[in-house]
CSV table of C-alpha atoms in Angstrom, one decimal:
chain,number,residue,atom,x,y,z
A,1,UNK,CA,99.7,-45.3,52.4
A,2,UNK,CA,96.9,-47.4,50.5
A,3,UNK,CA,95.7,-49.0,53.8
A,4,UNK,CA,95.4,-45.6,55.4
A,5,UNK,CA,93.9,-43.8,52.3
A,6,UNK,CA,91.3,-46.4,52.1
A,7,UNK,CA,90.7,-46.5,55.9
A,8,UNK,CA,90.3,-42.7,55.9
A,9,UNK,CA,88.0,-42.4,53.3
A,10,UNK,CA,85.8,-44.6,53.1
A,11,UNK,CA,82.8,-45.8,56.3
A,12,UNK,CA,83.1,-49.4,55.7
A,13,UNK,CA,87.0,-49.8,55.1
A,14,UNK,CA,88.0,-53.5,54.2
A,15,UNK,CA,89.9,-53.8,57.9
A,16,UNK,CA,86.6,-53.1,59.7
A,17,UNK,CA,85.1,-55.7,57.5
A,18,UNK,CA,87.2,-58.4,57.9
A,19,UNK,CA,86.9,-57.5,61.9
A,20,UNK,CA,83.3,-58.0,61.4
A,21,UNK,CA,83.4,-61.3,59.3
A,22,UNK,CA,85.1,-62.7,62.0
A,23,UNK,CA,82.6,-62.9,64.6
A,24,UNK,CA,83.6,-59.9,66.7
A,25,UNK,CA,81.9,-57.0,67.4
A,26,UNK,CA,82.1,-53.7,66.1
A,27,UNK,CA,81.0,-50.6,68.1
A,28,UNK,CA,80.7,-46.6,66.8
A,29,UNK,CA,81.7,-43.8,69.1
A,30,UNK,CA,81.0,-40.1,68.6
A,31,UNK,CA,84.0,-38.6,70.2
A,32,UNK,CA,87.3,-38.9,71.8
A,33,UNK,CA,85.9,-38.8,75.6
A,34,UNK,CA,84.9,-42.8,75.0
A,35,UNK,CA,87.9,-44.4,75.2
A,36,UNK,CA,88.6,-46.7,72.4
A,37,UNK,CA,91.0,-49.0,75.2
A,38,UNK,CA,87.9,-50.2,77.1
A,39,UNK,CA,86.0,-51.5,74.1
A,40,UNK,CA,89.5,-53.4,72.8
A,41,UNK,CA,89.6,-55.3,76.4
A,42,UNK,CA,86.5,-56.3,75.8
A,43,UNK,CA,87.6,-57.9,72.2
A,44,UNK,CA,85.3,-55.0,70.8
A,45,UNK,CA,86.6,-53.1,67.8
A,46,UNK,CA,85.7,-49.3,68.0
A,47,UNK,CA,85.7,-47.2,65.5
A,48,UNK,CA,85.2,-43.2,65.6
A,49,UNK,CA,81.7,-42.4,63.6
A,50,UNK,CA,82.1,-40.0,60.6
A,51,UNK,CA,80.3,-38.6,58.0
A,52,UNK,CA,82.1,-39.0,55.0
A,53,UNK,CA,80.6,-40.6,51.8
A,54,UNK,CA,77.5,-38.9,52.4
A,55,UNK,CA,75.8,-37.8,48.9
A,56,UNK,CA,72.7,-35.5,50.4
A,57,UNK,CA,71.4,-34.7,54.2
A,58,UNK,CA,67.5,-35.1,53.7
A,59,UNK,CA,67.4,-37.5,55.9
A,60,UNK,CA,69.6,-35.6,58.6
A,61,UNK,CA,67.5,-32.2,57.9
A,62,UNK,CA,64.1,-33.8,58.5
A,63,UNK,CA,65.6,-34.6,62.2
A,64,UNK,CA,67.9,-31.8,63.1
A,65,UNK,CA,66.2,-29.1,60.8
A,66,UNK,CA,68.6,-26.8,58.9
A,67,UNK,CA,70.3,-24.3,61.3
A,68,UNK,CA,72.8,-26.8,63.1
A,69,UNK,CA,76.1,-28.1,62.4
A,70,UNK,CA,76.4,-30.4,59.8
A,71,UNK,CA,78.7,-33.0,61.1
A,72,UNK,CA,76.1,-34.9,63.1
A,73,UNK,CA,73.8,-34.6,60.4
A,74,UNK,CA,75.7,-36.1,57.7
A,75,UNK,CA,76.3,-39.0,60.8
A,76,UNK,CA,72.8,-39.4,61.1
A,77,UNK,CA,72.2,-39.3,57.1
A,78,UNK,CA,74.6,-42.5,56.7
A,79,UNK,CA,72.6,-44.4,59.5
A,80,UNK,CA,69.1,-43.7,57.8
A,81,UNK,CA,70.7,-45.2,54.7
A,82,UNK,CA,71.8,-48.2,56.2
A,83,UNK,CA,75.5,-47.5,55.7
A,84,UNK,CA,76.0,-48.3,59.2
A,85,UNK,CA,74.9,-52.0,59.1
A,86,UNK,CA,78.1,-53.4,60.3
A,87,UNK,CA,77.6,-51.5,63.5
A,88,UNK,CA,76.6,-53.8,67.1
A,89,UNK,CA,76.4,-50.9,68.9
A,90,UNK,CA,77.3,-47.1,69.2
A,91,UNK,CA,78.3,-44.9,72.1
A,92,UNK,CA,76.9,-41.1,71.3
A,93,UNK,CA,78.8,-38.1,73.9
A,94,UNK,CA,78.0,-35.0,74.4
A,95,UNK,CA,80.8,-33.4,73.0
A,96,UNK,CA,78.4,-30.4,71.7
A,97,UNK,CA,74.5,-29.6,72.1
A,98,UNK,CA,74.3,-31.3,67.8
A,99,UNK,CA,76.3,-34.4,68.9
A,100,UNK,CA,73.7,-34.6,72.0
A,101,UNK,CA,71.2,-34.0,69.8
A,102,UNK,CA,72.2,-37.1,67.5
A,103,UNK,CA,71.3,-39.5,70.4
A,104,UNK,CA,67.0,-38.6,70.5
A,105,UNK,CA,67.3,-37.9,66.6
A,106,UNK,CA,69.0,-41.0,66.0
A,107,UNK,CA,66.1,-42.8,67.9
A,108,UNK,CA,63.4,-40.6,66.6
A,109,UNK,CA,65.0,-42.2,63.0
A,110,UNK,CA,64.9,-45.3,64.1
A,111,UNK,CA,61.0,-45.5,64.6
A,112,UNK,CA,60.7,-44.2,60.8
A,113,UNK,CA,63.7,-46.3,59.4
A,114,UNK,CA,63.9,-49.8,60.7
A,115,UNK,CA,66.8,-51.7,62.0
A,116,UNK,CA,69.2,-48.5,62.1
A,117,UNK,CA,69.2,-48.2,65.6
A,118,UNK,CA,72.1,-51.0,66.8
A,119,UNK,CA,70.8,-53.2,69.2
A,120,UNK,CA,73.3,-51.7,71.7
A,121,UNK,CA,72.9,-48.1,71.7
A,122,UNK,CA,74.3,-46.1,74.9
A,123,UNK,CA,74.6,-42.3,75.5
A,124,UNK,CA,77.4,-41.6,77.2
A,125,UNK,CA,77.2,-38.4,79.8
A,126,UNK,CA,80.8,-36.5,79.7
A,127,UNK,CA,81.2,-33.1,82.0
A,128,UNK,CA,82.4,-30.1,81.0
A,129,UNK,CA,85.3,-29.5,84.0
A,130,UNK,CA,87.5,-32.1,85.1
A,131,UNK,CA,88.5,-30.5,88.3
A,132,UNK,CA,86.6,-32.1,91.7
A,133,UNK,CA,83.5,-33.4,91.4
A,134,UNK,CA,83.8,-33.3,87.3
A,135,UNK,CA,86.3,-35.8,87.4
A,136,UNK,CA,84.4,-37.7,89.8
A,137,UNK,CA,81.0,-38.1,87.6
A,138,UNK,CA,83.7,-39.1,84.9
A,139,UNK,CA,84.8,-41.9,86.9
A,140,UNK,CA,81.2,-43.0,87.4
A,141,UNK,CA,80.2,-42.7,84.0
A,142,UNK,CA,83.5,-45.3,82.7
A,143,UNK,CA,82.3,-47.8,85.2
A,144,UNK,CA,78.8,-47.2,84.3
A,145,UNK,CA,80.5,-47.8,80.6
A,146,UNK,CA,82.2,-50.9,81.6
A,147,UNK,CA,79.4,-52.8,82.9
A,148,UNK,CA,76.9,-51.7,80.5
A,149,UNK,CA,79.5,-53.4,77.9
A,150,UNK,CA,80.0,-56.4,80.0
A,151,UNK,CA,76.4,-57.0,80.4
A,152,UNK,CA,75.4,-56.7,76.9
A,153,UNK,CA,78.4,-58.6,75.0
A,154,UNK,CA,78.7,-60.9,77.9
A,155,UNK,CA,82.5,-60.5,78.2
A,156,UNK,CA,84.5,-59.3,81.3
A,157,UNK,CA,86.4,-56.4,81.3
A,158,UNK,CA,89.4,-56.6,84.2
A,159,UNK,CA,92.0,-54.4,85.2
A,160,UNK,CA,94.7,-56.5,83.2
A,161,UNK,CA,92.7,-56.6,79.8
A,162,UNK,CA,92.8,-52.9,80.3
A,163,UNK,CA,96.4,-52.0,81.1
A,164,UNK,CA,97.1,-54.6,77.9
A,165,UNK,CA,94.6,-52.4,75.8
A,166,UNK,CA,96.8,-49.0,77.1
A,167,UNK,CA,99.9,-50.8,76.1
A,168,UNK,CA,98.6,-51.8,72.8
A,169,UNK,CA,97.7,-48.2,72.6
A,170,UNK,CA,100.2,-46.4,74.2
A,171,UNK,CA,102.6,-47.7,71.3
A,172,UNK,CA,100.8,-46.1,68.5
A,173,UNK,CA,101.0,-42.7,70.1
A,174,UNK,CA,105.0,-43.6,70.7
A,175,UNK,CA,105.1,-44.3,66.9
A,176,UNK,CA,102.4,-40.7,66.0
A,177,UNK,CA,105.3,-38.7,68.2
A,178,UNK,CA,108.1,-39.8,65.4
A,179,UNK,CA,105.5,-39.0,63.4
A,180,UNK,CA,105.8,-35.3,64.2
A,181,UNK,CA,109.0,-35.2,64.7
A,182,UNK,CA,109.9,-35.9,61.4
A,183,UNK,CA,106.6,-33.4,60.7
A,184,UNK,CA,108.9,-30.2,62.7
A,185,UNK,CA,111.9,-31.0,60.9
A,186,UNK,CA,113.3,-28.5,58.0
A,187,UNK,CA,113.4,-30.8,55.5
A,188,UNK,CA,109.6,-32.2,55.4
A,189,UNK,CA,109.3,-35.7,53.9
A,190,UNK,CA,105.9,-35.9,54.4
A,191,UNK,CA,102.7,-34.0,53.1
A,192,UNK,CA,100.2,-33.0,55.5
A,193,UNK,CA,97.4,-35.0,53.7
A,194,UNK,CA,99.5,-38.3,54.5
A,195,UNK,CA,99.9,-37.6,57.9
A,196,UNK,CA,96.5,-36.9,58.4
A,197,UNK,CA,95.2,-39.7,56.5
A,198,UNK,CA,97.5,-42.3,58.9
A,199,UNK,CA,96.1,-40.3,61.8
A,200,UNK,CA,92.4,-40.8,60.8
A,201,UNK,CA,93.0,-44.6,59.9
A,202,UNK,CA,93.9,-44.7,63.8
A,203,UNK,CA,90.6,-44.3,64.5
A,204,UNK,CA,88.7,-47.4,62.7
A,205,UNK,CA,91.6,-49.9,62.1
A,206,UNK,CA,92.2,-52.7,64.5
A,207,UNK,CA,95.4,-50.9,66.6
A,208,UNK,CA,97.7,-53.8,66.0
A,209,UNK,CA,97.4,-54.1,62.6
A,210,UNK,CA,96.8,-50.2,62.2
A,211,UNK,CA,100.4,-49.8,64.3
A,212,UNK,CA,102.1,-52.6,62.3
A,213,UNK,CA,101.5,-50.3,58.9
A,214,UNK,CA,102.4,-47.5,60.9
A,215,UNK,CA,105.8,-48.8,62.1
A,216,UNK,CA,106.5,-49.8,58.0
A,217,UNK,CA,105.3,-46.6,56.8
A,218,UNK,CA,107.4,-44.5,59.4
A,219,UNK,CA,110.2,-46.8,58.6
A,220,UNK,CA,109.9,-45.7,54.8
A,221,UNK,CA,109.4,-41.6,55.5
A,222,UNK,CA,112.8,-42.3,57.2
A,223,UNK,CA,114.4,-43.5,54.1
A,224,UNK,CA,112.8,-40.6,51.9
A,225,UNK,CA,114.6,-37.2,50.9
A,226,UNK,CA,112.6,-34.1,51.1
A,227,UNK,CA,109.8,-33.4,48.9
A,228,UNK,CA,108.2,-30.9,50.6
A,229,UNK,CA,110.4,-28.4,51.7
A,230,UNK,CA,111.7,-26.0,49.1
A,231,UNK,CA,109.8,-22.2,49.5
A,232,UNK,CA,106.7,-23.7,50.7
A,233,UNK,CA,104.8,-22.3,53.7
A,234,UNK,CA,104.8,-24.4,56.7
A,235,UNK,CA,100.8,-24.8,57.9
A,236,UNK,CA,98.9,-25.5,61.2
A,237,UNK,CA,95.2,-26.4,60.6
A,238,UNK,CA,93.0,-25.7,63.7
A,239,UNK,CA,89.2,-25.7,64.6
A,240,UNK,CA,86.1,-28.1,64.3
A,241,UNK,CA,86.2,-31.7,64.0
A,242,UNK,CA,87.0,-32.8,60.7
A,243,UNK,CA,88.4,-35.9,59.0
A,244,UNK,CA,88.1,-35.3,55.8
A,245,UNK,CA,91.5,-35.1,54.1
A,246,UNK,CA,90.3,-33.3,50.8
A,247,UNK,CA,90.5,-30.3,53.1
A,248,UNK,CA,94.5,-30.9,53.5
A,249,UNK,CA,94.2,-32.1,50.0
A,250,UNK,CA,93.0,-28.4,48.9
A,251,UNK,CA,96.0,-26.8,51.0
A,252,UNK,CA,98.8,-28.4,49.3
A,253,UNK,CA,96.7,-28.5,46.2
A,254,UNK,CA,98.9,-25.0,44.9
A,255,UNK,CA,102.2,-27.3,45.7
A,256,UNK,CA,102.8,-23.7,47.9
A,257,UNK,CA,102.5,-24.7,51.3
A,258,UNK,CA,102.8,-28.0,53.3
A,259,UNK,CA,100.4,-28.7,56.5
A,260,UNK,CA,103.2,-29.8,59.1
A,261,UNK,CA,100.8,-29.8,62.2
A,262,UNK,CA,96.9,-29.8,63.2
A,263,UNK,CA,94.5,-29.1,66.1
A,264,UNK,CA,91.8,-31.1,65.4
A,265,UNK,CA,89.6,-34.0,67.2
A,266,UNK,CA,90.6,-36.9,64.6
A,267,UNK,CA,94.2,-35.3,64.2
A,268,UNK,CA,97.6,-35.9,65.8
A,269,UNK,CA,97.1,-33.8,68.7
A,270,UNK,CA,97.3,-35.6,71.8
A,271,UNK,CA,100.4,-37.6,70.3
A,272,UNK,CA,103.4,-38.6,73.5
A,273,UNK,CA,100.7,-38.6,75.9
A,274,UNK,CA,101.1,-41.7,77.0
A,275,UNK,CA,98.7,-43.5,79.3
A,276,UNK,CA,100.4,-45.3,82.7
A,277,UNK,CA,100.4,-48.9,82.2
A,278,UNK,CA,100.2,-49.6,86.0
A,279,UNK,CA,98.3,-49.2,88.8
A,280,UNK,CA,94.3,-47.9,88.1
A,281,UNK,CA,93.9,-48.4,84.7
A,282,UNK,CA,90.4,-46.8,85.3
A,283,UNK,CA,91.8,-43.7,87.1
A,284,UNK,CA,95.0,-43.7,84.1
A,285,UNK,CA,92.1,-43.2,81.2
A,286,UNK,CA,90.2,-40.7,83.5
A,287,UNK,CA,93.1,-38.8,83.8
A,288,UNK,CA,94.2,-39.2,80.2
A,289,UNK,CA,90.8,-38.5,78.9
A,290,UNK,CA,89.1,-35.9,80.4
A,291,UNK,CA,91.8,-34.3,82.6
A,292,UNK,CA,94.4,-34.0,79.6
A,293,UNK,CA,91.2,-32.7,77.0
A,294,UNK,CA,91.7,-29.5,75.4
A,295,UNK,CA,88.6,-29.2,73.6
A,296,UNK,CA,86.5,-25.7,74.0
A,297,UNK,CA,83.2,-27.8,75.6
A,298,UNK,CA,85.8,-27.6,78.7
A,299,UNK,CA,85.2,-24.7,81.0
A,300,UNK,CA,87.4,-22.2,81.7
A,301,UNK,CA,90.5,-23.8,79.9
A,302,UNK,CA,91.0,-21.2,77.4
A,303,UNK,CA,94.6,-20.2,78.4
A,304,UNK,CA,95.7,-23.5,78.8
A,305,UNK,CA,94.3,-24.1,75.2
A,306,UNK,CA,96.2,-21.0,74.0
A,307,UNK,CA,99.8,-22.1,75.4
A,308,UNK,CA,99.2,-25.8,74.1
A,309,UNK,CA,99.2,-24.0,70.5
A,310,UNK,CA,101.5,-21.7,71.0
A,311,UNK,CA,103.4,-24.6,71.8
A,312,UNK,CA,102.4,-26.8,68.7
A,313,UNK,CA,103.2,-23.5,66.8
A,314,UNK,CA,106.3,-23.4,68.1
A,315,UNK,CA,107.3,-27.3,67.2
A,316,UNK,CA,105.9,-26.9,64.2
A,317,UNK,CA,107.5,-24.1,62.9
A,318,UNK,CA,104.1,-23.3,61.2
A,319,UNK,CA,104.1,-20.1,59.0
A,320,UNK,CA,100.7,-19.0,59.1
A,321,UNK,CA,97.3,-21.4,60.7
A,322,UNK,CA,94.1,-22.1,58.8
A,323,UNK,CA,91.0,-22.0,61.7
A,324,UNK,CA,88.5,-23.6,60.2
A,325,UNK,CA,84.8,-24.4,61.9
A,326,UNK,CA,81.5,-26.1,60.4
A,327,UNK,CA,79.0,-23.4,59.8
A,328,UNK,CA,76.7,-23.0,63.5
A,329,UNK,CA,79.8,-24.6,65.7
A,330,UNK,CA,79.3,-22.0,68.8
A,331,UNK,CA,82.3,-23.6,70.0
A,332,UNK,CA,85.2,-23.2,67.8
A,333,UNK,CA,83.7,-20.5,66.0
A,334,UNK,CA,83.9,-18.4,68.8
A,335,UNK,CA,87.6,-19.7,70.7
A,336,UNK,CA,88.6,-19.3,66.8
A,337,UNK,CA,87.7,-15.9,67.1
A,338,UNK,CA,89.7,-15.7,70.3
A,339,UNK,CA,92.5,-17.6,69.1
A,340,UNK,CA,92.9,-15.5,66.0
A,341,UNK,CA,92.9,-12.2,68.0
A,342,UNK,CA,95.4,-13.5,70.6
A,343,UNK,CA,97.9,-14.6,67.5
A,344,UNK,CA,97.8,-12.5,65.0
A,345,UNK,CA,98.8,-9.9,67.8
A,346,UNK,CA,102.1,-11.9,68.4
A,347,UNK,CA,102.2,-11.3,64.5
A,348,UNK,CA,101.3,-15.2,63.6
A,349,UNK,CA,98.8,-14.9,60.1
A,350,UNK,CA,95.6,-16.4,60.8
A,351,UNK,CA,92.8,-17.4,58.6
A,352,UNK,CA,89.4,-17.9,59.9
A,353,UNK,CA,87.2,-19.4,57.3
A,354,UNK,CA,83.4,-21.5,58.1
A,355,UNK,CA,82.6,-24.1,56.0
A,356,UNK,CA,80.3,-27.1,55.8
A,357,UNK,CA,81.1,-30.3,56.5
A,358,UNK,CA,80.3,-33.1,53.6
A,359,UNK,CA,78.5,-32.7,50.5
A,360,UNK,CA,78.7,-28.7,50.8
A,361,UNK,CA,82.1,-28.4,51.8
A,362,UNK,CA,82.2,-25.4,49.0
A,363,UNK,CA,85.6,-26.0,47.7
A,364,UNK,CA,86.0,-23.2,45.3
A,365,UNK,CA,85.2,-20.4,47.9
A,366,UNK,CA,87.2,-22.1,50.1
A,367,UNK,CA,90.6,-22.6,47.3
A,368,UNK,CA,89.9,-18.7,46.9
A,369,UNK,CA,90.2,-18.2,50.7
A,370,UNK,CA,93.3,-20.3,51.0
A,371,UNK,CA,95.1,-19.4,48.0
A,372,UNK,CA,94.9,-15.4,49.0
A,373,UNK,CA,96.2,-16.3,52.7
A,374,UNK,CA,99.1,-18.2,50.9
A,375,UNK,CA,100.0,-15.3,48.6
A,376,UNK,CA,99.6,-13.3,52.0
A,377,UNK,CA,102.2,-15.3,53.6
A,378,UNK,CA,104.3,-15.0,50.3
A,379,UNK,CA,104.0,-11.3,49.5
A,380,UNK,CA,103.2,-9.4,52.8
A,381,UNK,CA,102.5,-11.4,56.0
A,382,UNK,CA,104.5,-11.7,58.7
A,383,UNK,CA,106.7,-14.4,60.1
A,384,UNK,CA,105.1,-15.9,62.9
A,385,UNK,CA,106.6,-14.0,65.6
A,386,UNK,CA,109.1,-16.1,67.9
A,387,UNK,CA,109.0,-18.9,66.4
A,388,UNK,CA,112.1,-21.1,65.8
A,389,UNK,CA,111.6,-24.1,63.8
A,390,UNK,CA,113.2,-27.1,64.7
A,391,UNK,CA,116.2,-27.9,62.7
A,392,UNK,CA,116.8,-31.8,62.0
């Protein structure tokens, strides 16, 4: 677990380093809609921008001003202060109206603080339905991707490089799947901060080397006995973007519960979808990408949302769910709300807590919130109604 603690927690982890060092580049992405195959065909490392290690947001406030969501902020805070210096280029989405925002604040910075804006910077337009024409703008904006990558790093990105990417790929999702099986089982021989911290690695570690510690590590969980089983509550963590694993950390702090699932962008959540690794390896991302996204930016996907964690819950055999969402996230705040209406009326506990994301994360209010939900589920919550955990 020491590679993927260190990967998870800190911005400029020794694999992206020694990446760098090499001679090859290093690209940042904003969120999952870029996919991270089409920057490893190109011999490009990409790794998912975070906020972590920040130690104040002046810099981020003098941009955004103070009533937005403090995720891109923090992002934006670790670029004025040079921390991303290892970067050749970053790739901001539109996953929300602050992460939009981060592209013109990010180059308003970058007239104030010199040499933080990489020399490759690209916004990358992402719709908000994937049905019809939404898929079709998709399409256009991965081949606008593609050559805007070829043309800069000079390389050539070909069908073949990317169905070897997907494959490369497509086996650390095969090895996050036995992840969560052994996650459902009874006996639990992993914590939920270990999980998430391998997940999170996922996302800045060169994939082969981040699935040959993978394969070892799962190899060892299979080995262990069952540490984290005996009377604790079983816990699904849902809501805003969020990779910081002090949050799981807190949770299992009490030694009462155990988080044996998530809903989150930089967690295990899209684990078994595989991508096809033939015929259009353009069309298979799309597809993957967009058409498979359960994020609430997506239109008129609610439903679908609320069956995929009923399903999760299910699996999971979660006891209760912690919805979390960074103070002024319109959209998890609200589909939280939603969500915590819709389940606590099949009798599954729910707490709905807001919080900030990095140096204010206010971790005594929050241990007071999730310590009174745990003795909730201990003393008088219900069972989560229906559900049948998955025996080993």
């Amino acid at each position: 677990m020491d590679v993927f603690y260190e990967a998870a927690t800190r911005v400029d982890c020794p694999p992206i380093m020694e990446w760098k060092h090499s001679g090859r580049p290093v690209v940042g992405y904003t969120c999952s809609y870029a996919p991270a195959e089409i920057f490893y065909a190109a011999d490009i490392l990409p790794v998912r921008l975070r906020g972590i290690e920040t130690d104040g947001t002046e810099v981020g406030d003098t941009y955004f001003g103070p009533f937005i969501c403090s995720f891109p902020k923090c992002i934006l805070q670790l670029a004025g202060k040079g921390k991303f210096s290892f970067l050749d280029g970053a790739i901001i989405t539109p996953g929300c109206d602050g992460m939009r925002r981060l592209d013109e604040c990010w180059r308003k910075a970058g007239e104030d603080y010199q040499g933080i804006v990489p020399d490759y910077f690209y916004y990358f337009d992402v719709p908000h339905k994937s049905e019809n024409h939404g898929m079709d703008w998709y399409m256009e904006e991965l081949r606008l991707l593609v050559k805007s990558i070829e043309d800069h790093f000079h390389v050539e990105i070909t069908d073949e490089k990317l169905r070897n990417a997907i494959a490369v790929f497509n086996k650390g999702r095969r090895l996050l799947r036995e992840l969560e099986d052994l996650r459902s089982k009874d006996d639990v021989v992993v914590s939920g901060t270990e999980a998430f911290a391998a997940a999170v690695a996922g996302t800045v570690m060169p994939r082969e080397e981040y699935t040959r510690h993978l394969e070892a590590w799962l190899s060892d969980l299979k080995e262990r006995k069952a540490s984290f089983s005996d009377g604790k509550k079983r816990i699904m963590v849902v809501g805003s973007v969020s990779d910081e694993i002090d949050l799981f950390e807190l949770i299992e702090a009490r030694q009462t519960a155990v988080v044996v699932a998530e809903n989150l962008c930089f967690g295990i959540r899209y684990e078994g979808n595989e991508i096809p690794e033939t015929g259009d390896p353009m069309a298979s991302l799309a597809a993957h990408y967009l058409g498979g996204s359960v994020c609430p930016r997506m239109f008129g996907k609610y439903k679908e949302r609320l069956q995929m964690l009923k399903k999760r819950i299910v699996r999971s055999g979660a006891d209760g769910l912690i919805m979390q969402n960074i103070r002024f996230c319109d959209l998890h705040g609200a589909e939280n709300a939603l969500f915590e209406r819709d389940l606590e009326a099949l009798g599954i506990p729910c707490l709905r807590v807001e919080r900030e994301y990095g140096p204010h994360i206010d971790a005594g209010r929050m241990r007071l919130r999730i310590g009174a939900f745990l003795e909730r589920l201990s003393t008088g919550g219900k069972p989560a109604g229906g559900v049948q955990r998955r025996t080993a």
